[in-house]
Amino acid sequence: MNITKIALGKNGPQVSKLGLGCMRMSSVWGSAINPESESIATIQMALDSGINFLNTGDFYGAGHNELLVGKAIKNRRDDAFISVKFGGIVYGSKFIGLDLRPIAIKNFINYSLVRLGVNHIDLYQPCRLDKSVPMEDVIGTIADLIKEGKVRYLGVSEITADQLRKAHSIHPVSALEIGYSLADRAIEKELLPTAKELGIGVVAFANTAEGLLTGDMKAPLPASDYRLHFSRFQGEHLIHNLAIVEVLKAMAHVKGCTPTQLAIAWVNAQGEHIMPLVSMNRRSRLPENIAAMGITFTPSEMETLDSQFRPGAVTGGTYLQR
Ligand SMILES: NC(=O)c1ccc[n+]([C@@H]2O[C@H](COP(=O)([O-])OP(=O)(O)OC[C@H]3O[C@@H](n4cnc5c(N)ncnc54)[C@H](OP(=O)(O)O)[C@@H]3O)[C@@H](O)[C@H]2O)c1
């Protein structure tokens, strides 16, 4: 199947309608989850399949993830559109805060360029915003990096509609990276319409809602599972949520596909400017997830999903604080 290309934002660069999330190719400690060769082969197979949008972060695996992407795109830089998040400070296995100071950003970018082995980053974005540094300074610093040629386009991640408007007024925002799935639809009220109005592309991650929508999850989760930190995956919430996922499993059975494919296809169907960004850390995931981009819904199927997964239907919290 050919992966369609879309413009990222108004008159923006051409990127694949499906993005490859590389985060789960590295552990927070910086070591590879799979053999490094498998991760590199996955990125290269994605590029060969027409997926040019590669998503990483300088804090994913303490730089390991960028090194991995750098190895995979060596000698084929022009095939890839590289999106990098910065600003997240991870210590041990914990996300302990943000550093968005201009002086820090100027330091981060240089390390990212070296780890990736490139002269510029295509999309550069703070992973979150907070009040510690005025937004003018954060966005202004990225605008300076764009002028210097170290960055091509500005992105933002996990922000509110008001913050998005403000960021866009300081410098044109090309992409909003945001968690979005059948299980997490709160952004439909304000943030998605704002992005559409401003002509900003939407890079939608967590399409499977941390695996909830894959149909593979069973209650209770094993005690070692990190998702137990979030109430969505605990006790009665998980039992309730898995009962809703049965609707997705039944529809997938009828349509001859997998629940994950439907979860991705649903995000894909939400708009031409919305890109599903999916974690795949092995080659075997690619054919299934690429095929998901060809799945369409009848109006009645869409209605079923809309009502069964209406905003708020999936209960309990996640790390996406909405
Ligand atoms: N901006 C932010 O705050 C933020 C936050 C989180 C992530 N991200 C970015 O978004 C990307 C995607 O986010 P995500 O990893 O949270 O969500 P996701 O794409 O929904 O991935 C969650 C899990 O889905 C599984 N999966 C993928 N394809 C599957 C298939 N065909 N069948 C069954 N399971 C499948 C993967 O499992 P396996 O590991 O078993 O393959 C993965 O661990 C990340 O890689 C990262 O680049 C951004």
mmCIF file of C-alpha atoms and ligand atoms in Angstrom, residues 19-25 33-34 53-57 59-60 65 83 85 125-128 156-158 177-181 203-216 226-227 258-261 264 276-282 284-289 319-320, ligand 1:
data_model
loop_
_atom_site.group_PDB
_atom_site.id
_atom_site.type_symbol
_atom_site.label_atom_id
_atom_site.label_comp_id
_atom_site.label_asym_id
_atom_site.label_seq_id
_atom_site.Cartn_x
_atom_site.Cartn_y
_atom_site.Cartn_z
ATOM 1 C CA GLY A 19 4.406 8.585 11.294
ATOM 2 C CA LEU A 20 6.880 6.257 12.963
ATOM 3 C CA GLY A 21 7.235 6.744 16.714
ATOM 4 C CA CYS A 22 10.707 5.649 17.769
ATOM 5 C CA MET A 23 10.341 6.191 21.530
ATOM 6 C CA ARG A 24 9.807 2.552 22.414
ATOM 7 C CA MET A 25 13.010 1.534 20.641
ATOM 8 C CA ILE A 33 14.734 -2.619 23.912
ATOM 9 C CA ASN A 34 15.260 -4.830 20.876
ATOM 10 C CA PHE A 53 8.101 11.137 9.437
ATOM 11 C CA LEU A 54 10.340 9.866 12.252
ATOM 12 C CA ASN A 55 9.567 10.988 15.780
ATOM 13 C CA THR A 56 12.149 11.064 18.542
ATOM 14 C CA GLY A 57 13.088 13.106 21.625
ATOM 15 C CA PHE A 59 15.434 12.547 26.375
ATOM 16 C CA TYR A 60 14.237 9.232 24.903
ATOM 17 C CA ASN A 65 17.009 7.128 20.563
ATOM 18 C CA SER A 83 10.867 15.437 14.476
ATOM 19 C CA LYS A 85 11.189 16.917 21.191
ATOM 20 C CA GLN A 125 9.417 21.186 19.626
ATOM 21 C CA PRO A 126 9.291 21.643 23.378
ATOM 22 C CA CYS A 127 7.781 18.453 24.809
ATOM 23 C CA ARG A 128 5.583 20.545 27.131
ATOM 24 C CA VAL A 156 4.518 22.071 19.960
ATOM 25 C CA SER A 157 3.328 19.195 22.082
ATOM 26 C CA GLU A 158 0.612 18.553 24.682
ATOM 27 C CA GLU A 177 1.834 16.628 18.718
ATOM 28 C CA ILE A 178 -0.941 15.404 20.956
ATOM 29 C CA GLY A 179 -2.330 12.190 22.448
ATOM 30 C CA TYR A 180 -5.511 11.200 20.601
ATOM 31 C CA SER A 181 -7.449 7.987 20.328
ATOM 32 C CA VAL A 203 0.560 14.543 14.904
ATOM 33 C CA ALA A 204 -1.580 12.206 16.978
ATOM 34 C CA PHE A 205 0.163 9.740 19.260
ATOM 35 C CA ALA A 206 -1.027 7.025 21.671
ATOM 36 C CA ASN A 207 -3.586 5.783 19.104
ATOM 37 C CA THR A 208 -3.802 2.500 21.005
ATOM 38 C CA ALA A 209 -4.170 4.306 24.359
ATOM 39 C CA GLU A 210 -1.075 2.628 25.838
ATOM 40 C CA GLY A 211 -2.156 -0.712 24.404
ATOM 41 C CA LEU A 212 -5.734 -0.619 25.783
ATOM 42 C CA LEU A 213 -7.211 -0.689 22.263
ATOM 43 C CA THR A 214 -5.024 -3.470 20.884
ATOM 44 C CA GLY A 215 -7.438 -6.091 22.185
ATOM 45 C CA ASP A 216 -4.517 -7.956 23.765
ATOM 46 C CA TYR A 226 4.167 0.364 34.354
ATOM 47 C CA ARG A 227 0.624 1.157 33.274
ATOM 48 C CA THR A 258 -7.227 -6.230 14.058
ATOM 49 C CA PRO A 259 -8.443 -3.873 16.815
ATOM 50 C CA THR A 260 -5.130 -1.979 16.569
ATOM 51 C CA GLN A 261 -5.720 -1.399 12.877
ATOM 52 C CA ILE A 264 -5.218 3.664 13.917
ATOM 53 C CA PRO A 276 -1.417 8.812 13.274
ATOM 54 C CA LEU A 277 2.015 8.548 14.930
ATOM 55 C CA VAL A 278 2.497 4.922 15.895
ATOM 56 C CA SER A 279 5.216 3.216 17.926
ATOM 57 C CA MET A 280 6.680 0.276 16.066
ATOM 58 C CA ASN A 281 9.867 -1.186 17.420
ATOM 59 C CA ARG A 282 10.100 -4.187 15.119
ATOM 60 C CA SER A 284 6.809 -7.185 11.851
ATOM 61 C CA ARG A 285 4.552 -4.324 13.029
ATOM 62 C CA LEU A 286 4.890 -2.335 9.797
ATOM 63 C CA PRO A 287 2.723 -4.265 7.312
ATOM 64 C CA GLU A 288 -0.228 -4.397 9.728
ATOM 65 C CA ASN A 289 -0.059 -0.735 10.664
ATOM 66 C CA TYR A 319 -0.352 10.357 32.056
ATOM 67 C CA LEU A 320 -2.269 12.490 29.546
HETATM 68 N N1 LIG B 1 4.457 14.210 22.811
HETATM 69 C C1 LIG B 1 4.331 13.340 23.776
HETATM 70 O O1 LIG B 1 4.067 13.693 24.919
HETATM 71 C C2 LIG B 1 4.478 11.871 23.483
HETATM 72 C C3 LIG B 1 4.169 10.948 24.486
HETATM 73 C C4 LIG B 1 4.287 9.597 24.193
HETATM 74 C C5 LIG B 1 4.699 9.201 22.920
HETATM 75 N N2 LIG B 1 5.011 10.115 21.957
HETATM 76 C C6 LIG B 1 5.452 9.711 20.601
HETATM 77 O O2 LIG B 1 4.377 9.036 19.979
HETATM 78 C C7 LIG B 1 4.761 7.718 19.563
HETATM 79 C C8 LIG B 1 3.561 6.790 19.753
HETATM 80 O O3 LIG B 1 3.093 6.857 21.099
HETATM 81 P P1 LIG B 1 2.862 5.587 22.037
HETATM 82 O O4 LIG B 1 3.986 4.658 21.965
HETATM 83 O O5 LIG B 1 2.537 6.130 23.369
HETATM 84 O O6 LIG B 1 1.530 4.960 21.484
HETATM 85 P P2 LIG B 1 1.169 3.768 20.469
HETATM 86 O O7 LIG B 1 1.669 4.081 19.121
HETATM 87 O O8 LIG B 1 -0.274 3.591 20.656
HETATM 88 O O9 LIG B 1 1.981 2.499 21.000
HETATM 89 C C9 LIG B 1 1.629 1.793 22.156
HETATM 90 C C10 LIG B 1 1.936 0.325 21.943
HETATM 91 O O10 LIG B 1 1.162 -0.143 20.845
HETATM 92 C C11 LIG B 1 1.778 -1.293 20.372
HETATM 93 N N3 LIG B 1 1.479 -1.573 18.954
HETATM 94 C C12 LIG B 1 1.846 -0.894 17.848
HETATM 95 N N4 LIG B 1 1.373 -1.517 16.755
HETATM 96 C C13 LIG B 1 0.701 -2.601 17.208
HETATM 97 C C14 LIG B 1 -0.009 -3.645 16.563
HETATM 98 N N5 LIG B 1 -0.142 -3.667 15.232
HETATM 99 N N6 LIG B 1 -0.575 -4.603 17.328
HETATM 100 C C15 LIG B 1 -0.457 -4.578 18.677
HETATM 101 N N7 LIG B 1 0.209 -3.622 19.337
HETATM 102 C C16 LIG B 1 0.781 -2.645 18.604
HETATM 103 C C17 LIG B 1 3.250 -1.158 20.594
HETATM 104 O O11 LIG B 1 3.596 -2.375 21.230
HETATM 105 P P3 LIG B 1 4.988 -3.113 21.033
HETATM 106 O O12 LIG B 1 5.907 -2.288 21.886
HETATM 107 O O13 LIG B 1 4.696 -4.446 21.586
HETATM 108 O O14 LIG B 1 5.327 -3.096 19.590
HETATM 109 C C18 LIG B 1 3.373 0.019 21.563
HETATM 110 O O15 LIG B 1 4.102 -0.317 22.712
HETATM 111 C C19 LIG B 1 5.981 7.385 20.432
HETATM 112 O O16 LIG B 1 6.856 6.477 19.803
HETATM 113 C C20 LIG B 1 6.626 8.736 20.599
HETATM 114 O O17 LIG B 1 7.460 9.004 19.473
HETATM 115 C C21 LIG B 1 4.869 11.446 22.229
#
